[in-house]
Coordinates of C-alpha atoms and ligand atoms in Angstrom, one line a residue:
M1 CA 88.0 72.1 118.5
T2 CA 91.9 71.5 118.0
T3 CA 92.7 68.8 115.2
N4 CA 96.1 67.4 117.3
P5 CA 98.2 67.0 120.3
P6 CA 97.9 70.2 122.5
V7 CA 101.7 69.2 124.2
R8 CA 104.2 67.4 123.2
R9 CA 106.2 66.0 126.4
L10 CA 109.3 64.6 126.6
A11 CA 108.4 61.5 126.3
D12 CA 107.5 61.6 122.9
W13 CA 110.5 62.6 121.1
P14 CA 112.3 60.0 119.4
D15 CA 115.1 58.8 121.9
G16 CA 117.8 57.1 119.4
R17 CA 117.5 60.2 117.2
L18 CA 118.4 62.6 119.7
R19 CA 121.6 60.5 121.0
E20 CA 122.2 60.3 117.1
L21 CA 121.7 63.9 117.0
A22 CA 124.3 64.3 120.1
D23 CA 126.8 61.8 118.5
E24 CA 127.0 64.1 115.5
H25 CA 126.9 67.6 116.6
G26 CA 128.1 67.4 120.2
T27 CA 126.5 68.6 123.4
P28 CA 124.9 71.6 124.5
L29 CA 123.2 71.4 121.4
Y30 CA 120.0 72.4 120.6
V31 CA 117.0 70.2 118.3
I32 CA 114.0 72.7 117.0
D33 CA 111.2 70.1 115.0
P34 CA 109.7 72.6 112.2
D35 CA 106.9 70.0 112.2
R36 CA 105.6 70.9 115.4
I37 CA 106.0 74.8 115.3
R38 CA 103.2 74.2 112.2
E39 CA 101.4 72.1 114.6
N40 CA 100.6 74.5 117.2
A41 CA 99.9 77.2 114.5
D42 CA 97.3 75.1 113.2
R43 CA 96.1 74.5 116.3
L44 CA 96.0 77.8 117.5
G45 CA 95.0 79.1 114.0
T46 CA 91.9 76.2 114.6
A47 CA 91.0 78.0 118.2
F48 CA 91.3 82.0 117.1
P49 CA 89.8 81.7 113.7
E50 CA 88.4 85.5 114.1
A51 CA 91.9 86.7 114.7
E52 CA 94.9 87.2 113.4
V53 CA 97.3 85.6 115.3
S54 CA 100.7 87.2 115.2
Y55 CA 104.2 85.2 116.9
A56 CA 106.0 86.8 119.4
L57 CA 110.0 86.1 117.6
K58 CA 111.1 87.3 121.2
A59 CA 111.2 83.6 122.1
N60 CA 113.0 82.2 119.3
T61 CA 114.0 84.0 116.2
N62 CA 116.3 81.2 114.6
R63 CA 115.6 81.7 110.7
A64 CA 114.6 78.3 110.5
V65 CA 112.2 78.9 112.9
L66 CA 110.8 82.6 111.4
D67 CA 111.0 80.9 107.9
T68 CA 108.3 78.8 109.2
V69 CA 106.1 80.6 111.0
E70 CA 106.2 82.8 107.5
Q71 CA 105.1 79.6 105.7
C72 CA 102.5 79.1 108.0
G73 CA 101.1 82.1 107.3
L74 CA 101.1 84.1 111.0
G75 CA 102.0 88.0 111.5
A76 CA 105.4 89.1 113.4
E77 CA 105.6 90.6 116.8
C78 CA 108.6 92.1 117.2
A79 CA 110.8 93.8 120.0
S80 CA 113.1 95.6 118.9
A81 CA 114.4 96.9 115.6
G82 CA 117.1 93.8 115.2
E83 CA 113.7 91.6 115.1
V84 CA 111.8 93.8 112.7
Q85 CA 115.2 93.0 110.6
R86 CA 115.1 89.6 111.2
A87 CA 111.2 89.9 110.1
I88 CA 111.7 91.7 106.9
D89 CA 114.9 89.4 105.7
A90 CA 112.4 86.0 106.5
G91 CA 110.0 87.5 104.3
F92 CA 107.6 88.9 106.2
S93 CA 105.3 91.4 104.3
G94 CA 105.0 94.7 106.6
D95 CA 101.8 94.8 106.7
R96 CA 102.1 91.3 109.0
I97 CA 104.7 93.0 110.5
R98 CA 104.4 94.9 114.1
Y99 CA 106.7 97.1 116.6
T100 CA 106.1 97.2 120.1
A101 CA 108.4 99.7 121.2
V102 CA 109.7 99.6 124.8
N103 CA 111.7 102.5 125.9
P104 CA 113.3 102.6 122.5
P105 CA 116.6 103.4 122.2
A106 CA 117.3 106.4 119.5
R107 CA 119.5 103.6 116.9
D108 CA 116.2 100.8 117.4
L109 CA 114.4 104.6 116.2
D110 CA 116.1 105.6 113.5
H111 CA 116.3 101.9 111.6
V112 CA 113.3 101.7 112.5
V113 CA 111.8 104.3 111.1
E114 CA 113.8 103.8 107.9
L115 CA 112.2 100.5 107.7
A116 CA 108.6 101.8 108.5
R117 CA 109.1 103.9 104.4
G118 CA 109.6 100.8 102.8
H119 CA 107.4 98.2 104.6
E120 CA 105.3 100.1 106.3
F121 CA 104.5 98.4 109.5
V122 CA 102.1 99.6 112.9
T123 CA 104.5 100.7 115.4
T124 CA 103.3 100.4 118.9
I125 CA 104.1 103.1 121.2
G126 CA 103.7 102.9 125.0
A127 CA 104.4 105.9 126.2
L128 CA 104.0 109.7 124.7
D129 CA 107.2 111.2 124.1
T130 CA 108.3 108.0 121.8
L131 CA 106.0 109.6 119.2
D132 CA 107.0 112.8 120.0
R133 CA 111.0 110.7 119.2
L134 CA 108.5 109.4 116.1
R135 CA 107.8 112.4 114.4
D136 CA 111.4 114.4 115.0
R137 CA 112.4 111.1 112.2
D138 CA 109.8 112.8 110.1
F139 CA 107.6 109.3 110.8
A140 CA 104.8 109.0 108.9
G141 CA 102.7 105.2 109.2
H142 CA 100.4 103.5 111.5
I143 CA 100.6 103.7 115.1
C144 CA 99.5 101.9 117.7
V145 CA 99.0 102.6 121.2
R146 CA 100.1 100.2 124.1
V147 CA 98.1 99.7 127.2
N148 CA 98.7 99.6 130.6
P149 CA 95.6 97.3 131.3
G150 CA 96.1 97.6 135.3
V151 CA 96.1 93.7 134.8
G152 CA 98.6 91.3 134.7
A153 CA 99.4 87.4 134.9
G154 CA 102.7 84.7 134.1
H155 CA 104.7 82.0 135.6
H156 CA 107.0 84.8 137.4
A157 CA 107.0 88.0 139.2
K158 CA 110.1 89.3 136.2
V159 CA 107.2 87.7 133.4
T160 CA 104.4 90.2 134.5
T161 CA 103.4 93.1 132.7
G162 CA 100.1 93.9 132.2
D163 CA 100.9 96.1 135.8
A164 CA 104.3 97.0 135.8
P165 CA 104.6 100.6 135.2
Q166 CA 107.1 100.9 132.2
F167 CA 105.3 99.2 129.9
G168 CA 102.1 101.0 128.6
I169 CA 100.2 104.3 128.6
P170 CA 98.0 104.1 131.9
Y171 CA 94.7 102.6 130.9
D172 CA 91.9 105.9 132.1
R173 CA 95.0 107.8 129.7
V174 CA 94.4 106.5 126.9
P175 CA 91.3 107.8 125.7
D176 CA 92.9 111.2 125.9
V177 CA 96.0 110.4 124.5
C178 CA 94.6 108.7 120.8
T179 CA 92.5 112.0 120.6
S180 CA 95.1 114.1 120.8
I181 CA 97.1 111.8 118.4
R182 CA 94.0 112.1 116.3
T183 CA 93.6 115.9 116.0
E184 CA 97.1 116.6 116.6
M185 CA 99.0 114.5 114.3
P186 CA 97.9 114.3 110.7
A187 CA 100.8 112.1 109.3
V188 CA 100.2 109.0 111.9
D189 CA 97.6 107.0 111.1
L190 CA 96.2 105.5 114.5
V191 CA 94.7 101.9 113.6
G192 CA 95.4 99.5 117.2
L193 CA 95.8 99.4 121.2
H194 CA 97.4 96.6 122.3
A195 CA 97.8 94.9 126.0
H196 CA 99.8 92.0 127.2
A197 CA 99.3 90.6 130.2
G198 CA 102.9 88.6 131.1
S199 CA 103.8 85.4 129.8
G200 CA 103.3 82.0 130.6
I201 CA 99.2 82.0 131.4
S202 CA 98.0 79.0 132.6
G203 CA 94.3 77.3 133.5
D204 CA 94.7 78.7 136.3
D205 CA 95.3 82.5 135.7
L206 CA 92.1 82.8 133.2
S207 CA 90.2 85.4 134.9
A208 CA 92.5 87.4 134.3
H209 CA 93.1 87.0 130.9
R210 CA 89.5 87.1 130.6
E211 CA 89.9 90.3 132.3
L212 CA 92.7 92.2 130.6
V213 CA 90.2 91.4 127.4
R214 CA 87.2 92.6 128.8
R215 CA 89.2 96.1 129.5
M216 CA 90.4 96.0 126.2
A217 CA 87.5 95.6 124.3
E218 CA 85.6 98.5 126.3
L219 CA 88.4 100.3 125.7
G220 CA 88.5 99.6 121.9
R221 CA 84.9 101.1 121.6
Q222 CA 85.7 103.8 123.2
V223 CA 88.4 104.8 121.5
G224 CA 86.5 103.5 118.0
G225 CA 87.1 103.9 114.4
L226 CA 90.6 100.8 114.9
D227 CA 91.6 98.3 113.1
F228 CA 92.6 95.7 115.4
V229 CA 92.9 95.0 119.2
A230 CA 95.8 93.2 120.8
V231 CA 95.0 91.7 123.4
G232 CA 98.9 90.2 123.9
G233 CA 100.7 86.7 123.9
G234 CA 101.2 85.0 127.2
F235 CA 99.7 80.8 126.4
G236 CA 101.6 78.5 128.9
V237 CA 102.6 75.3 128.3
P238 CA 103.3 73.0 130.4
Y239 CA 106.7 72.3 132.6
D240 CA 106.1 70.2 134.9
P241 CA 104.7 66.4 132.6
E242 CA 101.7 66.2 135.7
E243 CA 99.8 69.5 134.4
P244 CA 97.4 69.3 131.7
P245 CA 98.2 71.5 128.8
L246 CA 96.3 74.7 128.6
D247 CA 92.7 74.3 127.3
L248 CA 93.5 76.3 123.7
D249 CA 89.4 76.1 123.0
A250 CA 88.8 77.2 126.6
V251 CA 91.0 80.4 126.5
A252 CA 89.8 81.2 122.8
A253 CA 86.1 80.8 124.4
A254 CA 87.0 83.1 127.0
T255 CA 88.3 85.7 124.8
R256 CA 85.7 85.4 122.8
E257 CA 82.6 86.3 125.4
A258 CA 84.8 89.2 126.5
F259 CA 85.6 90.6 123.0
D260 CA 82.2 90.9 122.5
R261 CA 80.7 94.3 121.2
C262 CA 84.3 95.6 119.9
N263 CA 84.4 96.4 116.1
A264 CA 88.0 95.6 115.5
Q265 CA 89.6 92.6 114.5
L266 CA 91.2 90.5 117.5
A267 CA 94.7 89.7 117.7
I268 CA 96.7 87.9 119.6
E269 CA 100.7 87.5 119.6
P270 CA 101.8 84.0 121.4
G271 CA 105.8 83.4 121.3
R272 CA 106.1 80.3 123.8
Y273 CA 102.9 78.7 122.6
L274 CA 104.3 78.3 119.7
V275 CA 107.6 77.3 120.0
A276 CA 108.3 75.6 123.2
D277 CA 107.5 71.9 122.4
S278 CA 109.2 72.2 119.3
G279 CA 112.6 72.2 121.3
V280 CA 115.0 70.3 123.6
L281 CA 118.2 71.0 124.6
L282 CA 120.6 67.8 124.7
T283 CA 123.4 68.0 127.2
T284 CA 126.7 65.5 128.2
V285 CA 127.1 64.7 132.2
T286 CA 130.4 65.7 132.7
A287 CA 131.1 64.7 136.1
V288 CA 129.0 62.7 139.4
K289 CA 130.5 63.5 142.2
P290 CA 129.3 61.8 146.2
T291 CA 128.2 64.2 148.8
P292 CA 126.5 63.5 152.1
E293 CA 123.7 64.4 150.6
T294 CA 122.3 65.0 147.1
P295 CA 125.2 63.3 145.1
V296 CA 126.4 66.3 142.8
V297 CA 125.9 65.5 138.4
G298 CA 127.9 68.2 136.5
V299 CA 126.8 68.4 132.8
D300 CA 127.9 70.5 129.7
A301 CA 124.8 73.1 129.5
G302 CA 124.6 75.8 132.5
M303 CA 122.9 79.2 132.7
T304 CA 124.9 80.5 129.6
T305 CA 123.0 77.9 127.3
L306 CA 119.4 77.8 129.2
L307 CA 119.0 80.5 132.0
R308 CA 115.3 79.4 132.9
P309 CA 116.1 78.2 135.9
A310 CA 118.4 80.5 137.2
L311 CA 116.6 83.4 137.0
Y312 CA 113.0 82.2 137.5
G313 CA 113.0 78.9 139.5
A314 CA 111.6 77.0 136.4
V315 CA 112.0 73.5 136.3
H316 CA 112.0 71.9 133.2
E317 CA 111.2 68.1 132.2
I318 CA 114.7 66.3 132.1
H319 CA 115.3 62.6 130.7
S320 CA 117.9 60.9 130.6
L321 CA 118.9 59.1 127.3
A322 CA 121.7 56.4 128.4
P323 CA 120.7 53.1 126.4
D324 CA 120.0 51.3 129.7
G325 CA 118.8 54.2 131.4
D326 CA 116.0 51.3 132.1
A327 CA 118.0 48.9 133.9
R328 CA 119.7 51.5 136.2
P329 CA 118.4 52.4 139.7
S330 CA 117.4 55.8 140.4
R331 CA 119.0 58.5 141.9
S332 CA 118.0 62.1 143.0
C333 CA 121.1 64.2 142.4
L334 CA 121.8 68.1 141.7
L335 CA 122.0 68.7 137.9
A336 CA 124.9 72.1 138.3
G337 CA 126.2 73.5 134.9
P338 CA 130.1 74.9 134.1
I339 CA 129.3 79.1 135.3
C340 CA 131.3 80.1 138.3
E341 CA 127.6 80.7 139.6
T342 CA 126.5 78.7 142.5
A343 CA 122.9 79.7 140.8
D344 CA 124.4 77.4 137.9
V345 CA 121.4 74.8 138.8
L346 CA 119.5 73.0 136.3
D347 CA 118.0 71.2 139.4
R348 CA 118.3 70.8 142.4
N349 CA 117.1 67.8 142.8
R350 CA 116.1 65.0 139.9
S351 CA 115.7 61.6 139.9
L352 CA 116.9 60.1 137.1
P353 CA 118.6 55.9 136.1
D354 CA 121.6 56.3 138.2
P355 CA 123.6 59.1 135.7
R356 CA 127.3 58.8 134.6
Y357 CA 129.9 60.2 133.3
G358 CA 128.8 60.7 129.3
D359 CA 125.4 60.0 129.5
V360 CA 123.2 62.8 127.6
L361 CA 120.6 64.4 128.8
A362 CA 117.4 65.7 127.4
V363 CA 115.6 69.0 128.7
G364 CA 112.5 69.5 127.2
N365 CA 110.4 72.7 126.4
A366 CA 113.3 74.2 125.3
G367 CA 112.2 75.9 121.7
A368 CA 111.4 79.3 123.5
Y369 CA 113.2 81.5 125.3
G370 CA 116.3 79.1 125.5
Y371 CA 118.7 79.9 122.7
E372 CA 117.3 83.5 122.5
M373 CA 118.8 83.8 126.6
A374 CA 122.1 82.7 125.9
S375 CA 124.8 84.0 127.0
Q376 CA 128.5 83.7 126.6
Y377 CA 129.6 84.6 130.5
N378 CA 132.2 82.6 131.3
S379 CA 133.8 83.0 128.2
R380 CA 131.0 80.1 127.0
P381 CA 130.3 79.7 123.6
R382 CA 127.2 79.3 122.8
P383 CA 125.8 75.7 121.7
A384 CA 125.0 74.5 117.9
V385 CA 121.2 74.3 117.2
V386 CA 120.2 71.8 114.7
S387 CA 117.0 70.7 113.2
L388 CA 115.6 67.1 113.8
A389 CA 116.0 66.1 110.2
G390 CA 119.9 67.2 111.1
D391 CA 120.2 70.5 109.3
R392 CA 122.7 72.5 111.1
I393 CA 120.5 75.9 111.7
A394 CA 122.9 78.2 114.2
R395 CA 126.4 76.6 113.6
R396 CA 128.4 76.4 117.4
E397 CA 130.4 79.3 118.2
T398 CA 133.7 78.7 118.7
I399 CA 136.9 79.5 121.1
S400 CA 138.3 82.3 118.5
D401 CA 134.2 84.0 117.7
L402 CA 135.2 85.4 121.8
T403 CA 136.7 87.9 120.9
R404 CA 136.0 88.8 116.8
L405 CA 134.3 92.4 118.1
E406 CA 137.0 92.9 120.1
R407 CA 140.4 95.2 119.3
Ligands
LIG1 C1 103.8 93.1 124.0 C2 104.9 91.1 124.1 N1 104.1 90.7 123.7 C3 104.3 89.0 123.7 C4 105.1 87.6 124.6 C5 105.3 86.5 123.7 O1 104.8 86.4 125.5 P1 104.8 84.3 125.1 O2 105.8 84.1 124.7 O3 104.4 84.2 126.9 O4 103.6 84.2 124.5 C6 105.5 88.6 125.4 C7 106.2 88.4 126.6 O5 106.0 88.3 127.7 C8 105.3 90.4 125.4 O6 105.6 90.6 125.9
LIG2 N1 112.3 84.8 129.3 C1 110.5 84.5 129.8 C2 109.6 85.4 128.9 C3 109.5 86.6 128.6 C4 108.5 87.0 128.1 C5 109.2 88.7 127.9 N2 108.1 89.5 127.6 C6 110.8 83.0 130.3 O1 111.5 82.1 129.6 O2 109.2 82.4 130.5

């Protein structure tokens, strides 16, 4: 059974403290609560006691986040040489790191092969020629094969990976590929299989998750002699306040049942589930423009701060932190950021206590794929990140940072 609340909604954050942080550090500002990451890690560990749980770094690579995850004893699933380096720097030992190479650039392989000599982590290949490229670099070590399971799931087609051809070796070819690795490549040790259905799995699409796990267990039995079979991450969190939280015990039960009779260890690699509700984004109202239809409310966080609404049409919970908000009438508004793109809209129809210039708004579930996908487009410096306790865990970029890399 789970031991702590399965979701932290925006209303559970301390408004007064968020206002203080906005005053002290300015906005846009990401606020991260490491305690919530620990609670999420505990809940995963309780639901999946038999599994090796690795954090998918791509959700949030801030060093304070990685330190917290490392202290929780989880592993690190890395998508690039940069993420492997970050994991090592944060103290993850090689046996807790897995590098999942997706069409890896040569520079990534150079760096990773060098790191693997000292740290002996597992490298997951999604194409046979990646193995040839590793051998060209005298790679010797642990290999895992990424499978394209032909089963996808996710909150949006853009993040549904299990049936996308660019990820993994087609399911039916995997046994032969594993045989040739074992017979023709003595320097590498095949230790696992891996697949990932996609990101943002909700209670409704558990059937896809179950089918992926079933297929992977079958493959694990067929290939045999493996240390682990990884069935990916993708556990969703409710962005809509009305949506119930993912029933983690039900996901674990479905996984266990489908993984039946596979001798290898079950491995999972959630990103979003660990960090999404550990973070909020604070943004300030910079303009209120009456229009004949929905009034436009300008805010200082745009698609360069939080890309998810523009990229996926994602809808995040948004609250006003105005101290007198309860006394104001509600108004529907279009919340737009400061970027010269029509897509730069946080929400087209959001009801808020009559927004006024200077109000601070809080955006929920911003701990995953928020800061991580921020950019400097329109020459907007990236925001600061602070912990709920007030530690500055990433400084705000300045205008001079924008040209730091240029001659
Ligand atoms: C290979 C792999 N593992 C793990 C994850 C983590 O996904 P999520 O953050 O949805 O748990 C992803 C992202 O979708 C991924 O591509
Ligand atoms: N960036 C996506 C998740 C992608 C996961 C990467 N495989 C999101 O914000 O929902």
